[in-house]
Amino acid sequence: PPVVPHKALERASMKALDEMKKNQEEAERNRLAVGGDAEGEGLGLGVGIGGVVPDFEKAAGGDDDEKDEVVAVFGEYVEDPLLAPEDDCADPRVVRDEMSRLNKEIIHGFVKLVRDLVNKPVENKKSRDELSHNIFLLVQECNKFREHQARETFIEILETQLRDREKALKALKDEIKRTDDALRDFEQINNRNESG
């Protein structure tokens, strides 16, 4: 197999993470500036994943390092979202609240998309893009939550093993005590038989 370009992967991950943060901040500024409603109007999201509009000429030719930082998805060049390190959240309640918020936005976005499909079927791209972006963010939050679930499951398994070992240790100590008592009784009987 070919050698994995770790430096290129790390550089691409950091660039994608910086770009994603910048786009999220810009989307939030646009939403606040326009005064978007609960249905996600005024988000000002781009076409690509995470609001990133890919630069086709840069990705198609030029620097080899730039080619390593993008992937082709259905003929479009976008930054690889799998290379970006995810923010680790120590509190699962924060992840839960964010998932709940995104779920509500997805429901509102779906209703908006249906309304756009009925009223103006040709002009529904913005609604589709917003809905797609919110679903992508929800999947990312679900992946964060899986870490917490795995941690909790691992803790439960370790606690169960600890309880089982403590129970086995107690049973072993009880058996040793009964054996010591039986040996002591045997010695007493043996001593009586020898002296009598």
CSV table of C-alpha atoms in Angstrom, one decimal, residues 56-123:
chain,number,residue,atom,x,y,z
A,56,PHE,CA,-12.5,24.7,-8.7
A,57,GLU,CA,-9.5,26.3,-10.5
A,58,LYS,CA,-7.2,26.0,-7.5
A,59,ALA,CA,-8.4,22.4,-6.9
A,60,ALA,CA,-8.2,21.3,-10.5
A,61,GLY,CA,-4.6,22.4,-11.2
A,62,GLY,CA,-1.6,24.1,-9.6
A,63,ASP,CA,0.0,23.1,-6.3
A,64,ASP,CA,0.1,19.5,-5.3
A,65,ASP,CA,-0.4,20.4,-1.7
A,66,GLU,CA,-3.7,22.0,-2.6
A,67,LYS,CA,-4.8,18.9,-4.4
A,68,ASP,CA,-4.2,16.8,-1.3
A,69,GLU,CA,-6.5,19.1,0.7
A,70,VAL,CA,-9.6,18.6,-1.4
A,71,VAL,CA,-11.6,15.6,-2.5
A,72,ALA,CA,-14.0,15.1,-5.4
A,73,VAL,CA,-17.5,14.4,-4.3
A,74,PHE,CA,-19.9,13.7,-7.2
A,75,GLY,CA,-17.7,15.7,-9.5
A,76,GLU,CA,-17.3,18.7,-7.2
A,77,TYR,CA,-14.1,19.5,-5.4
A,78,VAL,CA,-14.6,20.1,-1.7
A,79,GLU,CA,-12.4,20.0,1.4
A,80,ASP,CA,-12.5,16.6,3.0
A,81,PRO,CA,-14.8,16.9,6.1
A,82,LEU,CA,-13.4,13.6,7.5
A,83,LEU,CA,-9.9,15.1,8.0
A,84,ALA,CA,-11.1,17.9,10.3
A,85,PRO,CA,-10.7,17.1,14.0
A,86,GLU,CA,-13.9,17.3,15.9
A,87,ASP,CA,-14.3,19.5,18.9
A,88,ASP,CA,-14.3,17.3,22.0
A,89,CYS,CA,-17.2,18.2,24.3
A,90,ALA,CA,-16.7,17.2,27.9
A,91,ASP,CA,-20.3,17.7,28.8
A,92,PRO,CA,-22.9,15.5,27.1
A,93,ARG,CA,-25.7,17.9,28.0
A,94,VAL,CA,-24.2,20.5,25.7
A,95,VAL,CA,-24.2,18.0,22.8
A,96,ARG,CA,-27.8,17.0,23.7
A,97,ASP,CA,-28.9,20.6,23.7
A,98,GLU,CA,-27.2,21.3,20.4
A,99,MET,CA,-28.8,18.2,18.8
A,100,SER,CA,-32.2,19.3,20.0
A,101,ARG,CA,-31.7,22.8,18.5
A,102,LEU,CA,-30.5,21.3,15.2
A,103,ASN,CA,-33.4,18.9,15.2
A,104,LYS,CA,-35.9,21.8,15.5
A,105,GLU,CA,-34.1,23.7,12.7
A,106,ILE,CA,-34.2,20.6,10.5
A,107,ILE,CA,-38.0,20.3,11.1
A,108,HIS,CA,-38.5,24.0,10.3
A,109,GLY,CA,-36.2,23.7,7.3
A,110,PHE,CA,-38.2,20.7,6.0
A,111,VAL,CA,-41.5,22.6,6.4
A,112,LYS,CA,-39.9,25.6,4.6
A,113,LEU,CA,-38.6,23.3,1.8
A,114,VAL,CA,-42.1,21.8,1.3
A,115,ARG,CA,-43.6,25.3,1.2
A,116,ASP,CA,-41.0,26.4,-1.4
A,117,LEU,CA,-41.6,23.2,-3.5
A,118,VAL,CA,-45.4,24.0,-3.5
A,119,ASN,CA,-45.2,27.8,-4.0
A,120,LYS,CA,-42.0,28.2,-6.1
A,121,PRO,CA,-40.7,24.8,-7.2
A,122,VAL,CA,-37.8,26.3,-9.3
A,123,GLU,CA,-36.4,28.4,-6.5
